PDB file of C-alpha atoms and ligand atoms in Angstrom:
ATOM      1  CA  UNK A  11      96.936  85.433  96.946  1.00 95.00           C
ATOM      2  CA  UNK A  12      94.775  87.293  99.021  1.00 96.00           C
ATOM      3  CA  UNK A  13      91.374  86.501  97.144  1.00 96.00           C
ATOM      4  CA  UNK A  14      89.498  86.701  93.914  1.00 97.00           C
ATOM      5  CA  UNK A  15      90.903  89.684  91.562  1.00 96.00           C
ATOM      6  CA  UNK A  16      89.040  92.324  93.368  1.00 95.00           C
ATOM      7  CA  UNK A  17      90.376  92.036  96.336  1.00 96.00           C
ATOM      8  CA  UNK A  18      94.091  90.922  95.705  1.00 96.00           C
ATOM      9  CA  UNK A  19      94.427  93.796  93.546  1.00 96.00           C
ATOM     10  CA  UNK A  20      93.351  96.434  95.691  1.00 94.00           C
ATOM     11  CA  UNK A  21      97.242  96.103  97.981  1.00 93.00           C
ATOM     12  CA  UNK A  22      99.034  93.957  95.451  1.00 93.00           C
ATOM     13  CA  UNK A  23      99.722  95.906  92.317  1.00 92.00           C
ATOM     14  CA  UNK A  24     103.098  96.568  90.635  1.00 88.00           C
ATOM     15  CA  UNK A  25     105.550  99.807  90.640  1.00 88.00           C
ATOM     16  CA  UNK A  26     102.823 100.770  87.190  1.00 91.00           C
ATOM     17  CA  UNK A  27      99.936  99.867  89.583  1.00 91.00           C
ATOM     18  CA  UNK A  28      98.863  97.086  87.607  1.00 94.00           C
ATOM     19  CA  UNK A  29      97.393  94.241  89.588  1.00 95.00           C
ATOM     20  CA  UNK A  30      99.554  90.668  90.152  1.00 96.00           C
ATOM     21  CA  UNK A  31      96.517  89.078  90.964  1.00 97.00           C
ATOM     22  CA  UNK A  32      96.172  87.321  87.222  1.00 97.00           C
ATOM     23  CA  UNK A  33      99.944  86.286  87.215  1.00 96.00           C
ATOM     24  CA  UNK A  34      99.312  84.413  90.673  1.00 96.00           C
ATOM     25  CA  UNK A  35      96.373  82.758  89.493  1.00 97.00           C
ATOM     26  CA  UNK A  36      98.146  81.789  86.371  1.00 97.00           C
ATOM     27  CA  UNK A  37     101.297  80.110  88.416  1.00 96.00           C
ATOM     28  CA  UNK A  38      98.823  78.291  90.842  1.00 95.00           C
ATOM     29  CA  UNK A  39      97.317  76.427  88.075  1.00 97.00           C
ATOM     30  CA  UNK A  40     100.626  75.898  86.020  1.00 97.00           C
ATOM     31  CA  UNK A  41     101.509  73.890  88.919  1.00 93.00           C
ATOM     32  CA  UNK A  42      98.315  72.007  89.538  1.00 94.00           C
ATOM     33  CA  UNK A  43      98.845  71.144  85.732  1.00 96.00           C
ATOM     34  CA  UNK A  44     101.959  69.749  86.108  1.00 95.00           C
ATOM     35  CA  UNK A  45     100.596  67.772  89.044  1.00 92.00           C
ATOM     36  CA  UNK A  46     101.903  69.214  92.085  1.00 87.00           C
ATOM     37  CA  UNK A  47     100.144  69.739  95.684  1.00 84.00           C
ATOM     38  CA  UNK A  48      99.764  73.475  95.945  1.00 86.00           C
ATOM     39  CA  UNK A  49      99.653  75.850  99.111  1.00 85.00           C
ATOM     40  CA  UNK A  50      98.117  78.962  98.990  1.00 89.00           C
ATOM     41  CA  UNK A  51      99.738  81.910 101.316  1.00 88.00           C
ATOM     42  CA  UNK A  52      97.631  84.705 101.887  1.00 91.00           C
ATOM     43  CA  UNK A  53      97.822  87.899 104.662  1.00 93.00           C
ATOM     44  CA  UNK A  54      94.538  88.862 106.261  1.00 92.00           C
ATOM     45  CA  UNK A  55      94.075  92.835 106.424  1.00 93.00           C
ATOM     46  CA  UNK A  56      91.458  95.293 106.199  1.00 93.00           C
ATOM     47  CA  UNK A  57      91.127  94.757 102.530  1.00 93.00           C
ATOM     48  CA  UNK A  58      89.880  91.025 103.375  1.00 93.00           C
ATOM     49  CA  UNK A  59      89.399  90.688 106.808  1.00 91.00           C
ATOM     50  CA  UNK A  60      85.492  90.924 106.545  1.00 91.00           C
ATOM     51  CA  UNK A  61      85.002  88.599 103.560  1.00 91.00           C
ATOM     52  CA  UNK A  62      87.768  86.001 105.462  1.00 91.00           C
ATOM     53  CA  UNK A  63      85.342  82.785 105.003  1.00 89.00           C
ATOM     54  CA  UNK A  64      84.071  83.280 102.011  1.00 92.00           C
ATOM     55  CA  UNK A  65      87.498  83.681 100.341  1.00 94.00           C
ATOM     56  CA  UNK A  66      88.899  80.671 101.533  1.00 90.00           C
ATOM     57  CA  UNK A  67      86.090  78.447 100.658  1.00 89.00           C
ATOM     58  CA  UNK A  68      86.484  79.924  97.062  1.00 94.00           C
ATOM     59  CA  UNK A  69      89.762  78.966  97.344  1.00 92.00           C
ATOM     60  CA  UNK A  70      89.039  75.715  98.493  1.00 88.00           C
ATOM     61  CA  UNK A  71      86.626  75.430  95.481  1.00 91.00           C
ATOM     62  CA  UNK A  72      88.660  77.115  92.803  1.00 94.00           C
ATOM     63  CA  UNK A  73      92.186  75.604  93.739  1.00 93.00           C
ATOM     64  CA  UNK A  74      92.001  72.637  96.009  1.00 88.00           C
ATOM     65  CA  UNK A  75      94.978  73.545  98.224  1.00 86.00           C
ATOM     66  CA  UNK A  76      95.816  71.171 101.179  1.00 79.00           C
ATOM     67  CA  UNK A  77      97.615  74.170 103.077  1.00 79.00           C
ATOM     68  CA  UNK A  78      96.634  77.688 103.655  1.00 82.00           C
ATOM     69  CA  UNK A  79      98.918  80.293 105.131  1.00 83.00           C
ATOM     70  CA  UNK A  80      96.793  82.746 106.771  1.00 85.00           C
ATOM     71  CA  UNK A  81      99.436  85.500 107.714  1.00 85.00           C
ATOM     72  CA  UNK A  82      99.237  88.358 110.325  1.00 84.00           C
ATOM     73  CA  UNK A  83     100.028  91.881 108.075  1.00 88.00           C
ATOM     74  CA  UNK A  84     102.741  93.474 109.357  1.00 83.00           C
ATOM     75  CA  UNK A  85     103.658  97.040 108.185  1.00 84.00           C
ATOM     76  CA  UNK A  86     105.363  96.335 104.729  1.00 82.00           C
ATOM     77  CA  UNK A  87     108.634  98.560 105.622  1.00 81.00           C
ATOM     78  CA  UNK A  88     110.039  99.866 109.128  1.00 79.00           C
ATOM     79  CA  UNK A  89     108.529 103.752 108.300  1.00 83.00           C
ATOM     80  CA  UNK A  90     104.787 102.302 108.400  1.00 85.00           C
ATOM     81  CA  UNK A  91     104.250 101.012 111.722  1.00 80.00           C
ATOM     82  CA  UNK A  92     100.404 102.787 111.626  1.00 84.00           C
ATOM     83  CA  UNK A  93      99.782 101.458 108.048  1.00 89.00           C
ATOM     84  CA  UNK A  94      96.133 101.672 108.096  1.00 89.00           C
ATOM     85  CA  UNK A  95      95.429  98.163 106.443  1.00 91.00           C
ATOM     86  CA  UNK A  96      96.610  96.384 109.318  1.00 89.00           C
ATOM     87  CA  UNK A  97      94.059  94.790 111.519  1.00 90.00           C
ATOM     88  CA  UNK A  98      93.506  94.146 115.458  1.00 90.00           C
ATOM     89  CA  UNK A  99      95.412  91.267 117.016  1.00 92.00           C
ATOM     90  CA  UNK A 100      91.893  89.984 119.059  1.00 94.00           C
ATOM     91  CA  UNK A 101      90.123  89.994 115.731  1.00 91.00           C
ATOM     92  CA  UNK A 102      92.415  88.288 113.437  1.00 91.00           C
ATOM     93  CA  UNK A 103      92.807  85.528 116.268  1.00 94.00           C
ATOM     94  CA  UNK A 104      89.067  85.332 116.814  1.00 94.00           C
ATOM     95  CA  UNK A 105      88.607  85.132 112.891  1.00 91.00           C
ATOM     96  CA  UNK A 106      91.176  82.582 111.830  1.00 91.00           C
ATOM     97  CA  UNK A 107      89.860  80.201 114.788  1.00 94.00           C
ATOM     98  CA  UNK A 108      86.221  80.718 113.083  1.00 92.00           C
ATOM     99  CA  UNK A 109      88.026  79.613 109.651  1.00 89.00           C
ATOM    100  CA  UNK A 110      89.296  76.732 111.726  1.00 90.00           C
ATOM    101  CA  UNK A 111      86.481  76.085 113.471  1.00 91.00           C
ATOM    102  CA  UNK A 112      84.761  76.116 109.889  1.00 87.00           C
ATOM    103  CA  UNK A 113      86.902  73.809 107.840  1.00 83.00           C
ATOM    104  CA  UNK A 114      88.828  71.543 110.569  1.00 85.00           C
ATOM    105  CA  UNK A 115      86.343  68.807 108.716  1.00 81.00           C
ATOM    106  CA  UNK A 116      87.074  69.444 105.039  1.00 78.00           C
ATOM    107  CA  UNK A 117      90.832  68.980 106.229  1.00 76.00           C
ATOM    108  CA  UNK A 118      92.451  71.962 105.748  1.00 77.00           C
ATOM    109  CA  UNK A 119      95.758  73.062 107.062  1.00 79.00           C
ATOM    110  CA  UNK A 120      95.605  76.413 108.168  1.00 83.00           C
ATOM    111  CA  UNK A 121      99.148  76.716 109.419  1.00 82.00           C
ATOM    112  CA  UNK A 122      98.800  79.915 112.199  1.00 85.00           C
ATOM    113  CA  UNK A 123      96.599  78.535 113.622  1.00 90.00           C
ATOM    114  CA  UNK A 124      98.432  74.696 113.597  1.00 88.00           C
ATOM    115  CA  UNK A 125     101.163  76.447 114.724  1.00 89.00           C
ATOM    116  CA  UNK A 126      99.883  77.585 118.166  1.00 93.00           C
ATOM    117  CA  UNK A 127      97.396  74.583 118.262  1.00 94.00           C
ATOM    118  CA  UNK A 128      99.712  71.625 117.998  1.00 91.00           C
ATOM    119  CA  UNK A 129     101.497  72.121 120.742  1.00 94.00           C
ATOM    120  CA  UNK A 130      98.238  72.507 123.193  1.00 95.00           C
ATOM    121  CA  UNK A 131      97.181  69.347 121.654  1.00 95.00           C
ATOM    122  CA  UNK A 132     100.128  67.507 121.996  1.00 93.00           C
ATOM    123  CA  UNK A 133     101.311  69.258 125.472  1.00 94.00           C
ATOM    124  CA  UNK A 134     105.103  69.729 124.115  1.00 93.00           C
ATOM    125  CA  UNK A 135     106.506  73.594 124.241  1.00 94.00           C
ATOM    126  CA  UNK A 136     107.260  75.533 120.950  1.00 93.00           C
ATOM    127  CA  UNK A 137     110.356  77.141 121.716  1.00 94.00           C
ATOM    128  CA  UNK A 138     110.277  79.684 118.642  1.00 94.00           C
ATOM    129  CA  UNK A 139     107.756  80.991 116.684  1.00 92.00           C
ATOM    130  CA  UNK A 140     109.746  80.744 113.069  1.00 88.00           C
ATOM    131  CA  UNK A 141     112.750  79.159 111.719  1.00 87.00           C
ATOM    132  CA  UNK A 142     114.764  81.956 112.141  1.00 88.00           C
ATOM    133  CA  UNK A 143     115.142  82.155 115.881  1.00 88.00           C
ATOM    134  CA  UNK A 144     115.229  78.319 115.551  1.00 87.00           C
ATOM    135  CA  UNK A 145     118.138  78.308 113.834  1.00 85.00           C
ATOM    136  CA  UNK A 146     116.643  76.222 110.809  1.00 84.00           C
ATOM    137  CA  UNK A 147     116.162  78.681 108.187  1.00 84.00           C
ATOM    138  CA  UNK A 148     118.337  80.071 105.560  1.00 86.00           C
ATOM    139  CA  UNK A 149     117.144  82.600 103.143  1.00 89.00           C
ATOM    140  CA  UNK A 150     118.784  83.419  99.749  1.00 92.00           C
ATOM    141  CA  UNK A 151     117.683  86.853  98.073  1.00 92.00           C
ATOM    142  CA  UNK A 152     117.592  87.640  94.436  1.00 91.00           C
ATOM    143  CA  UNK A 153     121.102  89.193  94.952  1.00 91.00           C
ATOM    144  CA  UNK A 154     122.503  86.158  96.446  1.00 92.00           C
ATOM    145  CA  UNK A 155     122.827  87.543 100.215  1.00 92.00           C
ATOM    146  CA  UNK A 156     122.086  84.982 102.714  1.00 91.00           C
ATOM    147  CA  UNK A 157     120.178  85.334 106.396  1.00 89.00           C
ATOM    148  CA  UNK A 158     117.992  84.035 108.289  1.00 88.00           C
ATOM    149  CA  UNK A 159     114.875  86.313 107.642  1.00 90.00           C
ATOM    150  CA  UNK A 160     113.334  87.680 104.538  1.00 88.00           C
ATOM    151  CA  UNK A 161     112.301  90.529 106.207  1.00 88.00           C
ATOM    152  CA  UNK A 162     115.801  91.777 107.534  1.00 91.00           C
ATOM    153  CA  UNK A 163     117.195  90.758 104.168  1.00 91.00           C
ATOM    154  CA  UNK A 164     115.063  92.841 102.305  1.00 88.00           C
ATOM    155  CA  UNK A 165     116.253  95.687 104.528  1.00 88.00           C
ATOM    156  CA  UNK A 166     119.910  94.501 103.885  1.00 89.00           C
ATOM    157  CA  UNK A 167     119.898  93.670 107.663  1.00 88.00           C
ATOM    158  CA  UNK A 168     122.046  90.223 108.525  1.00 86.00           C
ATOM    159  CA  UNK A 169     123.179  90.208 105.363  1.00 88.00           C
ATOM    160  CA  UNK A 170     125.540  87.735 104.037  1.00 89.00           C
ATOM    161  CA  UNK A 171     127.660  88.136 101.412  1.00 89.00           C
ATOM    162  CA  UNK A 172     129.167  84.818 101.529  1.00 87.00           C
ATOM    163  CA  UNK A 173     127.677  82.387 104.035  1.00 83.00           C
ATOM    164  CA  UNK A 174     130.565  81.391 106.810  1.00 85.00           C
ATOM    165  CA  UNK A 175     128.539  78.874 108.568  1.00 86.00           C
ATOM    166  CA  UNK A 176     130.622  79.529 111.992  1.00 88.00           C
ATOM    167  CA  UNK A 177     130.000  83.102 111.769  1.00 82.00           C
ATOM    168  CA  UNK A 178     125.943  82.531 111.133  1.00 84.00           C
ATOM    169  CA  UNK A 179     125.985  80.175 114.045  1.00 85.00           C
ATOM    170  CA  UNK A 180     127.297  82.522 116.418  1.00 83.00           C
ATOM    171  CA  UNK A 181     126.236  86.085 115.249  1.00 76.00           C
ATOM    172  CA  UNK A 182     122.807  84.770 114.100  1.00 82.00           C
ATOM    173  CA  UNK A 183     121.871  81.289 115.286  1.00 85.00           C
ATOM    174  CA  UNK A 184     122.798  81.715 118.859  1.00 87.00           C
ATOM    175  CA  UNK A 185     121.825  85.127 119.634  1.00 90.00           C
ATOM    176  CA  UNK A 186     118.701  84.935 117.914  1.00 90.00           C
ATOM    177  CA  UNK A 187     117.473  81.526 119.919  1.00 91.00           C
ATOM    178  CA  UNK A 188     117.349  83.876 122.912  1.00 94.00           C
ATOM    179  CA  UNK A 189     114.187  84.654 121.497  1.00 94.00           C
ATOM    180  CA  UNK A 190     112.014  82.423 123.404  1.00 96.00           C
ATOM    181  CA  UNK A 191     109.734  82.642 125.968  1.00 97.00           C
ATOM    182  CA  UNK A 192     111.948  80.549 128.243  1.00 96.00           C
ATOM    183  CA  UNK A 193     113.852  83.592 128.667  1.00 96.00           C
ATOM    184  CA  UNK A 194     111.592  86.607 129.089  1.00 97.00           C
ATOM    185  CA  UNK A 195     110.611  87.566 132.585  1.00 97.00           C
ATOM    186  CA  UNK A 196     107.708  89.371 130.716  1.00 97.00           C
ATOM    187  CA  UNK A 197     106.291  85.904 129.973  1.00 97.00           C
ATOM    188  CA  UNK A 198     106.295  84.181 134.031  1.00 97.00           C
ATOM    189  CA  UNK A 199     102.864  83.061 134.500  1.00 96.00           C
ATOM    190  CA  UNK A 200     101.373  83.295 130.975  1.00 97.00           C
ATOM    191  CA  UNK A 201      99.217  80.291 130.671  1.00 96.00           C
ATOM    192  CA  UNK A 202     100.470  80.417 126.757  1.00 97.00           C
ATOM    193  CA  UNK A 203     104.335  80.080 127.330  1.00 97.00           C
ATOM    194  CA  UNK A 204     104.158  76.905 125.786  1.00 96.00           C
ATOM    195  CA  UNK A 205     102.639  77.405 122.725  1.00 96.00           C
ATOM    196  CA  UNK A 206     103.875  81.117 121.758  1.00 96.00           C
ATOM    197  CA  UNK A 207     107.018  81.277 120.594  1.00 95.00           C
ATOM    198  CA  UNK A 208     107.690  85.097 120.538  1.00 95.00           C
ATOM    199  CA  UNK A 209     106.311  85.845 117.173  1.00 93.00           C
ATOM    200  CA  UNK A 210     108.435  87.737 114.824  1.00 92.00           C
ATOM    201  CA  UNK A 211     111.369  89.333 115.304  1.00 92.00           C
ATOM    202  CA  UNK A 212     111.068  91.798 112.337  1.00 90.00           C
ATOM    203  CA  UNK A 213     107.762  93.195 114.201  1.00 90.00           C
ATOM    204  CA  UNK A 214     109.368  93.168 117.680  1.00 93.00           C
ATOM    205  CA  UNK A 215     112.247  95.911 115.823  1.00 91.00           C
ATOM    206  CA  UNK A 216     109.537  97.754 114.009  1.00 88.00           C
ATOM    207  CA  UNK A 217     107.381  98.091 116.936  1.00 87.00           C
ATOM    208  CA  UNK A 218     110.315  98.453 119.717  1.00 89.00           C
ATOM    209  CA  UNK A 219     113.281  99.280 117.758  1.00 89.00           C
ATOM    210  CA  UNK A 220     114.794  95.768 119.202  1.00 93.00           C
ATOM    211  CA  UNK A 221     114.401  92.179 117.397  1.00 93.00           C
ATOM    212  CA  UNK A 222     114.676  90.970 120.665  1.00 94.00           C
ATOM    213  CA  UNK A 223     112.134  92.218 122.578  1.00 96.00           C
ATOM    214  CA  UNK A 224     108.921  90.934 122.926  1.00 96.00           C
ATOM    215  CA  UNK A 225     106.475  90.751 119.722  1.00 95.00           C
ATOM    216  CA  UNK A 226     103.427  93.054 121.495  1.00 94.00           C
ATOM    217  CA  UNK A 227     100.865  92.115 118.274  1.00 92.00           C
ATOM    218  CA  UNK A 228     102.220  88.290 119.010  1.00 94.00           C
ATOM    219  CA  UNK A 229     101.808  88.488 122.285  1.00 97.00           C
ATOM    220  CA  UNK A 230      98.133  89.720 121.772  1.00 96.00           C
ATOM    221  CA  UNK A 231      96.664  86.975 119.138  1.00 95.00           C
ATOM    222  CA  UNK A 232      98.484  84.119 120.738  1.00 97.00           C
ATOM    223  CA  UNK A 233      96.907  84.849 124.732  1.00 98.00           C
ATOM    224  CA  UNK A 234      93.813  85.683 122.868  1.00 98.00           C
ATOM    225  CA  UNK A 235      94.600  82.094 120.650  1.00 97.00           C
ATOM    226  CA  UNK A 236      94.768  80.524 124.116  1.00 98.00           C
ATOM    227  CA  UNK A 237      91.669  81.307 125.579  1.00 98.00           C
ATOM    228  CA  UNK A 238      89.822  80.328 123.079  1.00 98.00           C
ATOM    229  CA  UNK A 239      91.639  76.665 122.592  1.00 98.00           C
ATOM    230  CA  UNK A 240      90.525  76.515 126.198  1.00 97.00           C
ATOM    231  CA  UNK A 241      86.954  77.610 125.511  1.00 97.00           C
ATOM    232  CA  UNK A 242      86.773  75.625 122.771  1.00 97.00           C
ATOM    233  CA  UNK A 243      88.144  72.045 124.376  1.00 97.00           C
ATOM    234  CA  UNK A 244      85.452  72.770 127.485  1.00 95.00           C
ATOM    235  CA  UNK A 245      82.775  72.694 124.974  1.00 94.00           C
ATOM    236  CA  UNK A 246      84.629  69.567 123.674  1.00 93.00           C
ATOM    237  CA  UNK A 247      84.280  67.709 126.639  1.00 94.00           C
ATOM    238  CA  UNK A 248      81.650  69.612 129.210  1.00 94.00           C
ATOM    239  CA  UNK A 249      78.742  67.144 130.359  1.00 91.00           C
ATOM    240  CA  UNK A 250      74.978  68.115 129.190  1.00 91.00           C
ATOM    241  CA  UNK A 251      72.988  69.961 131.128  1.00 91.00           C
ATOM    242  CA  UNK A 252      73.801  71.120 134.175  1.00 92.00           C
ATOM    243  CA  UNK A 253      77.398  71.885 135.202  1.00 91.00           C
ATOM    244  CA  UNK A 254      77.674  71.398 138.987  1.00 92.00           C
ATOM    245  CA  UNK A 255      80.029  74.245 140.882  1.00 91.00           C
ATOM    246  CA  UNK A 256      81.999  71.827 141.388  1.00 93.00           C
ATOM    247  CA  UNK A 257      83.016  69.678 138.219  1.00 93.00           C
ATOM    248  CA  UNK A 258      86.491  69.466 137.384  1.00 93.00           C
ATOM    249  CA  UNK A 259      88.211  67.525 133.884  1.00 94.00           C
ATOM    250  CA  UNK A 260      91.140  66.700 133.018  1.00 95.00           C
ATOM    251  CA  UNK A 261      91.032  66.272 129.032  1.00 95.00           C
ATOM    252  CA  UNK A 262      93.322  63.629 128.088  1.00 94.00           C
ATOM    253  CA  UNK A 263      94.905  63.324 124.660  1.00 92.00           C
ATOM    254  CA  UNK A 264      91.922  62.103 122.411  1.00 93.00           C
ATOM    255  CA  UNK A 265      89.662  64.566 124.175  1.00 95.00           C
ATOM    256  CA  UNK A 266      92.207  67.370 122.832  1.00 95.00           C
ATOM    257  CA  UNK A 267      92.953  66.111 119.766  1.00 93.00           C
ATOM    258  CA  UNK A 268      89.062  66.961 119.074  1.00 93.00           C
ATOM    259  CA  UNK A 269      90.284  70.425 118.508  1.00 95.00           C
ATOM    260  CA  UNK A 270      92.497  69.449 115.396  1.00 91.00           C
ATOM    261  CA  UNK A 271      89.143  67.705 113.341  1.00 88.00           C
ATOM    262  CA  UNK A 272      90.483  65.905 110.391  1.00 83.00           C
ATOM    263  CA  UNK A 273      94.043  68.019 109.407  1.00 71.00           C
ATOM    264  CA  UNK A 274      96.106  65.860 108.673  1.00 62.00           C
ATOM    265  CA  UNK A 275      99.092  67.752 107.441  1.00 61.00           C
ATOM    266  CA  UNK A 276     102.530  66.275 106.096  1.00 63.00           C
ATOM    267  CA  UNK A 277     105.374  68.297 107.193  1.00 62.00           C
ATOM    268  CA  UNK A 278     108.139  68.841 104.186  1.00 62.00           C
ATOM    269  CA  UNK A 279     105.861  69.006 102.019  1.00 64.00           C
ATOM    270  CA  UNK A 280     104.876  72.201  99.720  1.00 60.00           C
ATOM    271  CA  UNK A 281     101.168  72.471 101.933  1.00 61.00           C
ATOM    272  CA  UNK A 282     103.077  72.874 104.907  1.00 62.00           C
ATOM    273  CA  UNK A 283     104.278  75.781 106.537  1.00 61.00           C
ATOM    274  CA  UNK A 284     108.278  76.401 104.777  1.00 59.00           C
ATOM    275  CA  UNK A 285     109.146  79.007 107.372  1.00 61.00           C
ATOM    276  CA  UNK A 286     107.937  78.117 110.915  1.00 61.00           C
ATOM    277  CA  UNK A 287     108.808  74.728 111.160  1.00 60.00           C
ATOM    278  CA  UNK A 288     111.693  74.470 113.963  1.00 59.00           C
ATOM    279  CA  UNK A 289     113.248  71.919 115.638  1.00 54.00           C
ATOM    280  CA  UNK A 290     111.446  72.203 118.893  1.00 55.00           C
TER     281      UNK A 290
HETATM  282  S1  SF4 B 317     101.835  85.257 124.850  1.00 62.66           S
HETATM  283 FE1  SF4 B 317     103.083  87.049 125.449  1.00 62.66          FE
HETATM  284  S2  SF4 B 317     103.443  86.788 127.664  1.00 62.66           S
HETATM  285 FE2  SF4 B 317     102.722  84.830 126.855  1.00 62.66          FE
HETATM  286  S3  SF4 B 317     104.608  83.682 126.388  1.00 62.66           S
HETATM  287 FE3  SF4 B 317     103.990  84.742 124.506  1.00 62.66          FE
HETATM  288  S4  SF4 B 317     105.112  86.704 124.509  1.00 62.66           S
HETATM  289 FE4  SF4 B 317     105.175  85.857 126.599  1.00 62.66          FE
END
């Protein structure tokens, strides 16, 4: 759901150009009826970009959701690389850590930025940005193909007809976990390396022609993501008042964990994040 009816409606509308936004809303609150924790999942583009905050606290209001997926839009098929809803890589980065920022207090998971965060908190290295270069996902289409992306299988791209778990391993799984940072010269010296990933592979094909290059718009929010986790911990832990030339900090654990506020997320659960968790 990307917002209240107005704005949903405006990308999301059926092959009659109807609207889905009423159907969405209707499923969300099936579920709350029938008592389950509910997630929203919504993609931030030029039709919401600018109203970001205000949406999700309406969500927040309206549906009580203890996850939010804030997603990156990426051109909805291989032909529309220059779709002209997507947005700047800086300024979705610089608004979702706002919405952080914002609601790190009221709880909220906001799994993007978790995703990148998490790992600068707890100092371990994020191998792969999704569970498809991880090797932990498995997706089953309406047709009963199997892959490890919803993206490629959409495009009939890996492809399974029957799943041979020998042949996923080593056509899919192992090629695909070449995907990390470890790997790429590209990435020597990035102070992110640790906490990137390599995005998507889908975007890396649409925007290079190869899944295995380097995800540029990835690459772009999650340096940008990085600075300001760094800006953002100094002002966590700088003294008052005057800063001599000469001060120098490490943060230890507690002092980063300030960044997270009061998230508290449980992983397998329907608030968390069902694609990007990996084994790293
Ligand atoms: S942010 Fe870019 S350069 Fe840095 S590790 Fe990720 S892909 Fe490599």
């Amino acid at each position: 759901m990307d917002g209240p009816e107005e704005i949903h409606d405006k990308l999301r509308r059926n092959h009659g150009g109807r609207g889905s936004w009423r159907m969405v809303d209707a499923g969300v609150r099936r579920l709350k009826e029938a008592g389950a924790e509910v997630s929203l999942s919504m993609v931030l583009g030029q039709h919401n970009l600018d109203h970001a905050e205000d949406v999700i606290g309406w969500f927040l209001d309206e549906y009580q959701p203890t996850g939010l997926g804030v997603n990156f839009m990426k051109p909805p098929t291989p032909d529309q690389a220059d779709y002209d809803q997507l947005i700047g890589a800086d300024a979705y980065a610089d608004r979702m850590y706002g919405i952080h920022k914002a609601f790190r207090d009221r709880g909220l998971f906001l799994e993007l930025v978790y995703r990148k965060l998490a790992p600068f908190v707890e100092q371990r290295y994020r191998f792969h940005d999704c569970g498809a270069a991880g090797g932990t996902n498995l997706n089953v289409d309406a047709k009963g193909n199997v892959g490890p992306c919803k993206s490629f299988l959409v495009m009939d791209r890996l492809a399974m007809r029957t799943l041979d778990i020998d042949e996923y391993r080593s056509a899919v799984v192992s090629e695909w976990r070449k995907r990390s940072p470890i790997y790429y010269r590209h990435c020597d010296g990035c102070s992110a390396r640790a906490m990137c990933g390599n995005g998507c592979a889908y975007d890396a094909m649409i925007h290079s022609g190869d899944e295995m290059a380097i995800d540029v718009r990835s690459c772009q929010y999650t340096r940008r993501f990085n600075r300001l986790f760094i800006e953002d911990l100094f002002q966590q832990i700088r003294p008052s008042g005057h800063i001599a030339a000469r001060w120098w900090h490490i943060p230890d654990r507690s002092e980063r964990q300030r960044l997270m506020g009061a998230v508290s997320a449980r992983p397998r659960t329907l608030s968390y994040s069902i694609g990007h968790q990996t084994l790293d």
